Amino acid sequence: GKGRKHVKSGKESASGGILVLKYTDEEEEKEKNKIVFKQEDNDVKREDKEEEDISFSSSKLVEINVQEWCDASPSENDKEDDSMDVDNKDAAFQTAWNVFTKTSLLVASEWNPHNYAKVHDLTSSSLPFIVLLVKLPPKGEDGTTETDLYALVVLQEEEEGDKKKAKIEFVHTIQNSMCMDPATPDATIPRGTLRSVTTMMGVPPLSTPDGGASSPSLTTLVFGCVWSSGHGSIFSLSYSDKETKNMFQMKEVPMVGETIKEKEEEEVDEYDFYRSDKIVAMDLFVLHKDVFSPPMDGTTDTKVEAMEVDEGPSDNITKKEEEEEVEQSSSSDLNYYFDADDVELYGSSYTGSIAAAAAVDDNNSGAVTHQQHNNSSSSSNVSMAPSRMSTIGGRFTPFDNEETQDDKSSLCLHLAICRRSGKIQVYDVLKLCHFNDSDDETKNVMADDKNSFLWQANGCGHGVLCLTPSSKEEHKNSAPLPKMHDLETAEIRFFLCGPSFESSSSSAASSRSSTLRSLCLMVDTNLGDMHLYIGSRCCNRNRQSSLEFARTPMGIVTRPSKEESRHRAKLRRKGILGDNVTITAAEDGSLFRPNRLHRFGSISKQDGLFAASYRPFWIISERGAPTAIYHKLRHTAPAGGRLLPISGFCSNLKQDDDEGGFLTLHERIGRVGSQRLTLHRGLSDVFTPHGLLPGGGVCVQKIPMGVTVRRIKFIDEASISSVEHPLYVLLISREAEADQSHLNDDGLTSEERQMAKDEKEAAKTQRQVEADLGGFDVEQEWVEEIEREDCFEVDRSLGGAPPISSRVYEVWLVDAARGWEVISTFPLEEFEHGLSMDVIALTEVIEESATGAPTTGHDVAPEDTVFIAVGTGVVDQDGEDISSKGRVLLFEVKKTESSSKGRNGNTSIALEFELSLTYEKNISLGPVTSLNALCCEGKTRIVVGAGAEITIEQWGGGKLTQMGFFHANMQVKEITLFKTFFLLSDAYDSLYFLVWRESDKSLTLLAKDYEPIPVYAAGLISRGGAMSFICQDDRQNLQFFQYAPNDSAARGGNKLVCRADFHLGDQTIFFGSHWCRSSLLINSATPNSTLAALKRQDTLFGRVDDDQRFAVNFGTTDGGFGSVVPLSEQVYWRLTALQSVMSNALESNCALSQRSWRLYRRTPRRGGCRSNDRKKGVIDGALILKYADLPLTDQEDLASAIGSTVELILDNILELGCASTVV
């Protein structure tokens, strides 16, 4: 494309380039934003015309010519711009065109000092700056250098006529060595290569700690860098406007990393890796200055050492004072450990001695000074469980918010540093870096970590369950360390999760929303694991509040799968991918690692985090608790072509009257390496007023209908339903009141009513006399009819006969494009209940005459007609005194066109849809509880389950004709079809397995289960050529059966063999089948197109049994959702061993047995003949998924206990989670 060139050693090559897109509004034709990013793949293919102009409401992304935008031509590449501000002459470029063609872009950010100038009544240009951090080309004739050079480039657009041009405003080259002490500038150490860069934070003019003015600069841009040498740097770029000339001031604050001297190779042990203080990750974030409380022992930097107590005269504390101190401590501990009821029950002497002993244990020593006693209390905290309603989220306001400038004094810019040893430290950036110096020269500033230290914890990156605060001098990590892995943190990100803060809202509304906001910490390790922590307040023994972070289980595996590695190896063998794709930042720590954790704000009125990991997901708030939601990509390529599915993410794309949008860049279907740019508007309909987030990757939108929806089906017919008008058919019920006012007056006078009563009494007396003369008892032989007026009399003074509540059933046709508007209805008859519904395309079968020849239309092929089939059950007004009956109703959707004229005289044509009853058939066998479609030999028939009977009905001649039947024992609950096989679930008599034979039009019983089990739901699961039946009974058990005629337990093939059982503990009424997707397809929102692309890349995909798996999903009556997935034998036995070890090693809720909870519960019905032998054979997924949220040390211990590895177990859990995903 235009301007997509990369110059290396003076020669042009197609190894990469720059693409600049302009985010414009079509109506107002004004520019909203600019996005600059680098395409790193070789031979980047240009998007098609339809995909280049991506529509976003009335906005779009338009590619601009970089060469024209930089106002340069190939002959002007080397001209020098005298207007730029360069603090050194080491830059390898002179114009903006050289920046885009001779450097490698690492980080791009927007910096707008105008926002801060407007708040503080200062003057500044309105156009924002574009800040780029680039890697300079190598120097030397041979094209190689010992170290890499980096530069910070500031660009700004300038208007020249009707065009805008990009020009360089400032350039700063980062030297390959850094000075750790400004007092000795010659003492420098090498930086190494750049590993990572924090987000660039723009802050207002910084003030001194005493509240005075700092400098005349308008704003400062702060960011941090992590180097491969183990050190870090904090850079600040200050901008001021003096005499209309831009003035930039660059400062660097080095952060000391490794302090342990290097040992000889023979002296290095396995724990030296975790003794290192190398800086591996940094983060900059803005929070309230009181969120991180100072450490308990002050801010001194004195190292705490073991000290012996001198018993001589020099001791300041006498024995008597020490006894008084212990007594006071015991009294305070008594109130802390025990309440009033405990003291009254056990006595103060007993409880006081226990509290004093606990205090001594917490202090680890009895012979310590008073000062040591206070210091040791900071490390012995009594943790409080974090609540879902966080109280430390507070009000978070960005620095550039004009309407909340009064709150700026309470905000503070924090710096978080994570070291290889697992230590995480938080500093105050203003106190740490002394950016308030008014020196105009660029220089290094020594970090003041003594007065700026705020908070510290150990175990970050190791997966510990809680990050508890510790003193700055505490170097020892009490948490166990991994033995078989070199684990370190690769990236950290502090963020607030919850509703976005709106400055226009009232203080009361802001206070309510702040309680739903949680302070969270996301940790990404070099192995690909991600840990989510939620901050909460805890109280130590002195009842002082401090901040701790508790790990929240997500139940997902974020590591790359082995299936991706195998697929990548296949592509590399075929020559589709190069060898350099296999190099990752985790394998080589010297490579630059782009940020994968991105904070976002005001997307669908939510703040949270987007993780561009191997399976991208969002961290958003669900009723006050952070929840992980998978992000799906449209028309994405199969996983494995790129190391990460998403290579670019950008948020804060806002319009004047629109919520924040975001942009993603991912690999698309087609040539490997081509990418797709997608612009989104928020998170779909998840956060609408009726949106719900049940978690697990399923997004639900609640649509209030005002009635009870019994069945819902989508009309998947192009001639009826379309993208503009997606039609759904609903079977609903609503409550109604039947009027009984006719009972208030029967139309008779009191004399006539008394006369009728006397006649009935005389007739009864006559029958009694006849019975006495005949010698039989009238009460036994005569059944006297009970009449309504003999039961009760209506007292009109009390209001008359009240209305009776009744239930009315209707069939609705709904248009989803019109806000789920009901466009047509059909009410059922009185006392008629809708029980089943399905959309079926029945085949019009031509009837044959007695001679065998078709009567009419023998040369016409049969056609399919789409019907909406509804099965009903009729209960008479007399209740169950007579047997229930049913009906089968067939509806068609009629489409008509209506024209109307508007005010301007134009004629508009609108489509109208209406339900039309085509045919109805009375079923005397019982209520119609099941309707299905049977496809065989090109004909589609309807299967009707009514009472204990199954009938096969054929459509022809405008009516349904019975073709076959099967009679069960009690009541047909559900019918599940697979090709021509039937799985029949009986309400009282378990399962039947049938087959339809087209030759003789018959249903044949193959096998059945002889246990008297009430079946609530039944389904099919398969893996390869093996199929099993699953059902749930009234005792909330799951049972798995197989049709195995050659098995000895099958009784000659007549009995379904039970292979496994499991106690679910929840009730369900339906099992739905879905295809199990592998980890190569899990990121796709369009799996069909991605699967087609995968089969083109790998022709052998889909031939193994694990690629041909069908699972079942179910919903429970208490609001849960789950899946049952078939496993291979090897994976099953591995997870079985892991389940057995975890059930013994992990603590269970209320000390209950995990194994006994999952044992089969036998039926209490008489006639149950099942033996006491339970089959088991099912893995408890709720227990196995806990393995992914354990610390790595526990994972190593559990894996070694079963003779496996952590990588293999996590890969099995990953594939299990992918297979259980439904949407």
Coordinates of C-alpha atoms in Angstrom, one line a residue, residues 740-1084:
Q740 CA -68.9 -16.0 37.8
S741 CA -71.5 -13.3 38.1
H742 CA -74.0 -15.6 36.5
L743 CA -74.1 -17.6 39.7
N744 CA -75.4 -14.6 41.7
D745 CA -78.9 -14.9 40.2
D746 CA -80.4 -18.1 38.8
G747 CA -83.6 -16.2 37.5
L748 CA -86.0 -17.8 40.1
T749 CA -88.0 -16.3 42.9
S750 CA -87.8 -17.6 46.4
E751 CA -91.1 -19.4 46.1
E752 CA -90.1 -21.1 42.9
R753 CA -86.7 -22.1 44.4
Q754 CA -88.5 -23.5 47.6
M755 CA -90.9 -25.4 45.3
A756 CA -88.0 -27.0 43.3
K757 CA -86.3 -28.0 46.6
D758 CA -89.5 -29.7 47.9
E759 CA -89.8 -31.6 44.6
K760 CA -86.3 -32.9 44.9
E761 CA -86.8 -33.9 48.5
A762 CA -90.0 -35.8 47.6
A763 CA -88.2 -37.6 44.8
K764 CA -85.4 -38.6 47.1
T765 CA -88.0 -39.9 49.7
Q766 CA -89.7 -42.0 47.1
R767 CA -86.5 -43.6 46.0
Q768 CA -85.7 -44.4 49.7
V769 CA -89.1 -46.1 50.1
E770 CA -88.6 -48.1 47.0
A771 CA -85.2 -49.2 48.2
D772 CA -86.6 -50.3 51.6
L773 CA -89.3 -52.4 49.9
G774 CA -86.8 -53.8 47.4
G775 CA -84.3 -54.9 50.1
F776 CA -81.2 -53.0 49.0
D777 CA -79.3 -50.0 50.3
V778 CA -79.7 -46.9 48.4
E779 CA -76.4 -45.5 49.5
Q780 CA -74.5 -48.4 47.9
E781 CA -76.5 -48.9 44.7
W782 CA -77.6 -45.4 43.8
V783 CA -75.1 -42.7 42.9
E784 CA -76.8 -39.5 43.5
E785 CA -75.8 -36.6 41.3
I786 CA -74.4 -33.6 43.1
E787 CA -75.8 -30.4 41.8
R788 CA -74.1 -27.0 42.1
E789 CA -76.9 -25.3 43.9
D790 CA -76.9 -27.9 46.6
C791 CA -73.2 -27.2 47.5
F792 CA -73.4 -23.5 48.3
E793 CA -75.6 -20.5 48.3
V794 CA -74.5 -17.1 47.1
D795 CA -74.7 -14.4 49.7
R796 CA -75.0 -11.2 47.8
S797 CA -74.3 -9.1 50.9
L798 CA -70.7 -10.3 50.8
G799 CA -70.1 -9.3 47.2
G800 CA -71.4 -12.2 45.2
A801 CA -69.5 -15.0 43.5
P802 CA -65.8 -14.0 43.2
P803 CA -63.9 -14.5 39.9
I804 CA -61.8 -17.7 39.6
S805 CA -58.2 -17.5 38.4
S806 CA -57.5 -19.5 35.3
R807 CA -54.6 -19.9 32.8
V808 CA -54.9 -19.0 29.2
Y809 CA -52.5 -20.3 26.5
E810 CA -51.7 -18.5 23.3
V811 CA -49.3 -18.8 20.3
W812 CA -47.5 -15.5 19.5
L813 CA -45.5 -14.5 16.5
V814 CA -42.8 -12.0 17.5
D815 CA -40.5 -9.7 15.4
A816 CA -37.2 -9.3 17.1
A817 CA -36.1 -6.4 14.9
R818 CA -39.0 -4.3 16.3
G819 CA -38.1 -4.6 19.9
W820 CA -39.8 -8.1 20.2
E821 CA -43.1 -6.7 19.1
V822 CA -46.0 -9.2 19.0
I823 CA -47.4 -9.1 15.4
S824 CA -49.8 -12.0 15.5
T825 CA -51.5 -14.1 18.1
F826 CA -53.7 -17.2 18.2
P827 CA -55.5 -18.1 21.5
L828 CA -56.1 -21.7 22.4
E829 CA -59.5 -23.0 23.6
E830 CA -60.8 -22.9 27.1
F831 CA -59.3 -25.6 29.4
E832 CA -56.6 -26.3 26.7
H833 CA -52.9 -26.3 27.7
G834 CA -50.0 -25.8 25.3
L835 CA -47.4 -28.6 26.0
S836 CA -45.1 -28.8 23.0
M837 CA -44.1 -26.7 19.9
D838 CA -41.7 -27.0 17.0
V839 CA -41.0 -25.6 13.6
I840 CA -41.2 -28.4 11.1
A841 CA -40.9 -28.5 7.3
L842 CA -43.3 -31.4 6.3
T843 CA -43.1 -33.1 3.0
E844 CA -46.2 -33.1 0.8
V845 CA -46.5 -36.8 0.0
I846 CA -48.7 -37.8 -2.9
E847 CA -51.2 -40.5 -2.1
E848 CA -51.4 -43.6 -4.2
S849 CA -54.5 -45.3 -5.6
A850 CA -55.5 -48.8 -4.9
T851 CA -53.7 -50.0 -8.1
G852 CA -50.4 -48.4 -6.9
A853 CA -50.3 -45.6 -9.4
P854 CA -50.3 -42.0 -8.3
T855 CA -53.7 -40.4 -8.7
T856 CA -52.5 -36.9 -9.7
G857 CA -49.3 -35.0 -10.0
H858 CA -47.0 -38.1 -10.6
D859 CA -44.5 -36.0 -12.4
V860 CA -44.2 -33.3 -9.7
A861 CA -41.5 -33.6 -7.0
P862 CA -42.6 -33.5 -3.4
E863 CA -42.4 -30.1 -1.8
D864 CA -41.7 -29.1 1.9
T865 CA -44.0 -26.8 3.7
V866 CA -42.9 -25.0 6.8
F867 CA -45.4 -25.5 9.6
I868 CA -45.5 -24.4 13.2
A869 CA -46.7 -27.5 15.0
V870 CA -48.3 -27.1 18.5
G871 CA -49.3 -30.0 20.8
T872 CA -51.9 -29.4 23.4
G873 CA -53.7 -31.2 26.2
V874 CA -57.4 -30.6 27.1
V875 CA -58.5 -31.0 30.7
D876 CA -62.3 -30.7 31.0
Q877 CA -64.0 -28.5 33.5
D878 CA -64.8 -31.5 35.6
G879 CA -61.0 -32.1 36.2
E880 CA -59.6 -35.6 36.1
D881 CA -62.9 -37.4 36.3
I882 CA -62.4 -38.2 32.6
S883 CA -59.2 -38.9 30.6
S884 CA -57.3 -36.1 29.1
K885 CA -57.2 -35.6 25.3
G886 CA -55.1 -33.5 23.0
R887 CA -54.8 -31.8 19.7
V888 CA -52.1 -31.2 17.0
L889 CA -52.3 -27.8 15.4
L890 CA -50.4 -26.8 12.3
F891 CA -49.9 -23.1 11.6
E892 CA -48.5 -21.3 8.6
V893 CA -47.1 -17.8 8.5
K894 CA -48.8 -15.7 5.8
K895 CA -46.8 -12.7 4.4
T896 CA -48.6 -9.8 2.9
E897 CA -47.5 -6.4 1.6
S898 CA -49.2 -3.2 2.5
S899 CA -48.5 0.2 1.0
S900 CA -48.9 3.6 2.6
K901 CA -48.2 7.2 1.6
G902 CA -46.1 9.5 3.7
R903 CA -46.4 13.2 4.2
N904 CA -44.1 13.9 1.3
G905 CA -46.2 11.8 -1.0
N906 CA -43.8 8.8 -1.3
T907 CA -45.3 5.4 -1.2
S908 CA -43.7 2.9 1.3
I909 CA -44.3 -0.8 1.2
A910 CA -44.4 -2.7 4.5
L911 CA -44.5 -6.5 5.1
E912 CA -47.1 -7.9 7.4
F913 CA -47.0 -11.4 8.9
E914 CA -49.9 -13.4 10.3
L915 CA -50.5 -16.8 11.9
S916 CA -52.9 -18.9 10.0
L917 CA -54.3 -22.2 11.3
T918 CA -54.0 -24.7 8.4
Y919 CA -55.0 -28.0 10.0
E920 CA -55.9 -29.5 13.4
K921 CA -56.2 -33.1 14.5
N922 CA -57.8 -34.4 17.7
I923 CA -55.8 -37.0 19.6
S924 CA -57.8 -39.3 21.9
L925 CA -54.8 -41.2 23.2
G926 CA -53.8 -38.4 25.6
P927 CA -52.2 -35.0 25.8
V928 CA -49.5 -34.3 23.1
T929 CA -46.3 -34.0 25.1
S930 CA -43.7 -34.2 22.3
L931 CA -43.4 -33.2 18.7
N932 CA -40.4 -34.0 16.4
A933 CA -39.5 -34.2 12.7
L934 CA -38.4 -37.6 11.2
C935 CA -36.4 -37.3 8.0
C936 CA -36.0 -40.6 6.1
E937 CA -35.4 -41.2 2.3
G938 CA -36.1 -37.6 1.4
K939 CA -39.4 -37.4 3.3
T940 CA -40.1 -35.4 6.5
R941 CA -42.8 -36.7 8.7
I942 CA -44.0 -35.6 12.2
V943 CA -43.6 -37.7 15.3
V944 CA -46.4 -37.3 17.8
G945 CA -46.0 -38.4 21.4
A946 CA -49.4 -38.6 23.2
G947 CA -50.1 -40.5 26.4
A948 CA -48.3 -43.8 26.2
E949 CA -48.4 -43.9 22.4
I950 CA -46.0 -42.7 19.6
T951 CA -47.4 -42.2 16.2
I952 CA -45.7 -41.3 12.9
E953 CA -47.9 -38.9 10.9
Q954 CA -47.5 -38.1 7.2
W955 CA -48.7 -34.9 5.6
G956 CA -50.6 -35.2 2.3
G957 CA -53.8 -34.1 0.9
G958 CA -54.2 -31.4 3.4
K959 CA -54.3 -33.8 6.4
L960 CA -52.1 -36.0 8.6
T961 CA -52.2 -39.7 8.1
Q962 CA -50.8 -42.2 10.6
M963 CA -48.0 -44.4 9.2
G964 CA -46.7 -46.2 12.2
F965 CA -47.0 -46.4 16.0
F966 CA -45.4 -47.8 19.2
H967 CA -47.1 -48.3 22.6
A968 CA -45.1 -47.6 25.7
N969 CA -46.0 -48.5 29.3
M970 CA -47.1 -45.3 31.1
Q971 CA -46.5 -41.8 29.7
V972 CA -44.2 -40.4 27.0
K973 CA -42.2 -37.6 28.5
E974 CA -39.8 -36.7 25.6
I975 CA -38.6 -38.1 22.3
T976 CA -35.1 -37.5 21.1
L977 CA -34.2 -38.4 17.5
F978 CA -30.9 -39.3 15.9
K979 CA -31.2 -40.2 12.2
T980 CA -33.9 -42.9 12.3
F981 CA -33.3 -43.9 16.0
F982 CA -35.6 -42.9 18.8
L983 CA -34.8 -42.4 22.4
L984 CA -38.0 -42.4 24.4
S985 CA -38.1 -41.2 28.0
D986 CA -41.0 -42.5 30.0
A987 CA -42.3 -40.5 32.9
Y988 CA -42.3 -43.6 35.2
D989 CA -40.5 -46.3 33.2
S990 CA -37.0 -45.1 32.3
L991 CA -35.7 -45.2 28.7
Y992 CA -36.7 -47.0 25.4
F993 CA -34.4 -47.3 22.4
L994 CA -36.3 -47.6 19.1
V995 CA -35.6 -47.7 15.4
W996 CA -37.8 -46.7 12.4
R997 CA -37.9 -49.1 9.5
E998 CA -39.0 -47.4 6.3
S999 CA -39.5 -50.7 4.5
D1000 CA -42.4 -51.8 6.6
K1001 CA -43.3 -48.5 8.2
S1002 CA -42.8 -49.8 11.7
L1003 CA -41.1 -48.7 15.0
T1004 CA -39.1 -51.6 16.5
L1005 CA -37.9 -51.8 20.1
L1006 CA -34.2 -52.5 20.3
A1007 CA -33.6 -52.2 24.0
K1008 CA -34.9 -50.6 27.2
D1009 CA -33.9 -50.0 30.8
Y1010 CA -35.9 -52.1 33.2
E1011 CA -35.5 -49.9 36.3
P1012 CA -38.6 -48.0 37.4
I1013 CA -37.0 -44.6 37.1
P1014 CA -39.0 -41.4 36.5
V1015 CA -37.0 -39.6 33.8
Y1016 CA -37.1 -35.8 33.7
A1017 CA -34.7 -35.2 30.8
A1018 CA -32.8 -37.3 28.3
G1019 CA -30.1 -36.6 25.7
L1020 CA -27.4 -38.1 23.5
I1021 CA -23.6 -37.7 23.7
S1022 CA -21.1 -39.2 21.3
R1023 CA -17.4 -39.4 20.6
G1024 CA -16.3 -40.8 17.3
G1025 CA -18.4 -43.9 16.6
A1026 CA -19.5 -44.4 20.2
M1027 CA -22.8 -43.1 21.4
S1028 CA -24.3 -43.0 24.9
F1029 CA -27.6 -42.0 26.4
I1030 CA -27.9 -39.7 29.3
C1031 CA -30.9 -39.1 31.6
Q1032 CA -31.8 -37.5 34.8
D1033 CA -34.3 -38.9 37.3
D1034 CA -36.3 -37.5 40.2
R1035 CA -33.5 -38.0 42.6
Q1036 CA -31.3 -35.5 40.6
N1037 CA -29.0 -38.3 39.4
L1038 CA -27.4 -38.6 36.0
Q1039 CA -27.2 -42.0 34.4
F1040 CA -25.3 -43.0 31.2
F1041 CA -26.5 -46.0 29.1
Q1042 CA -25.2 -47.7 26.0
Y1043 CA -26.8 -50.0 23.5
A1044 CA -24.4 -53.0 23.6
P1045 CA -26.0 -56.2 22.2
N1046 CA -22.9 -58.2 22.7
D1047 CA -22.4 -57.3 26.3
S1048 CA -23.2 -59.9 28.9
A1049 CA -25.2 -57.4 31.0
A1050 CA -27.5 -56.6 28.1
R1051 CA -29.6 -59.8 28.5
G1052 CA -29.2 -60.8 24.9
G1053 CA -29.3 -57.2 23.7
N1054 CA -32.7 -56.3 25.2
K1055 CA -31.4 -54.2 28.0
L1056 CA -29.6 -50.8 28.0
V1057 CA -26.3 -51.2 29.8
C1058 CA -25.6 -48.6 32.5
R1059 CA -22.0 -47.4 32.1
A1060 CA -21.8 -44.6 34.7
D1061 CA -23.8 -42.6 37.2
F1062 CA -23.4 -39.3 38.9
H1063 CA -25.3 -37.2 41.5
L1064 CA -25.8 -33.8 40.0
G1065 CA -27.6 -32.2 42.9
D1066 CA -29.7 -29.9 40.6
Q1067 CA -32.9 -30.5 38.7
T1068 CA -33.1 -30.1 35.0
I1069 CA -35.8 -30.8 32.4
F1070 CA -34.0 -30.6 29.1
F1071 CA -30.6 -31.6 27.5
G1072 CA -29.5 -29.8 24.4
S1073 CA -26.7 -31.1 22.2
H1074 CA -23.8 -29.1 20.9
W1075 CA -20.6 -29.8 19.0
C1076 CA -17.4 -29.7 21.1
R1077 CA -15.0 -27.1 19.7
S1078 CA -11.3 -27.4 20.1
S1079 CA -8.9 -24.7 21.3
L1080 CA -8.2 -23.8 17.6
L1081 CA -11.8 -22.6 17.2
I1082 CA -12.7 -21.3 20.6
N1083 CA -11.9 -17.6 19.8
S1084 CA -14.2 -17.5 16.8

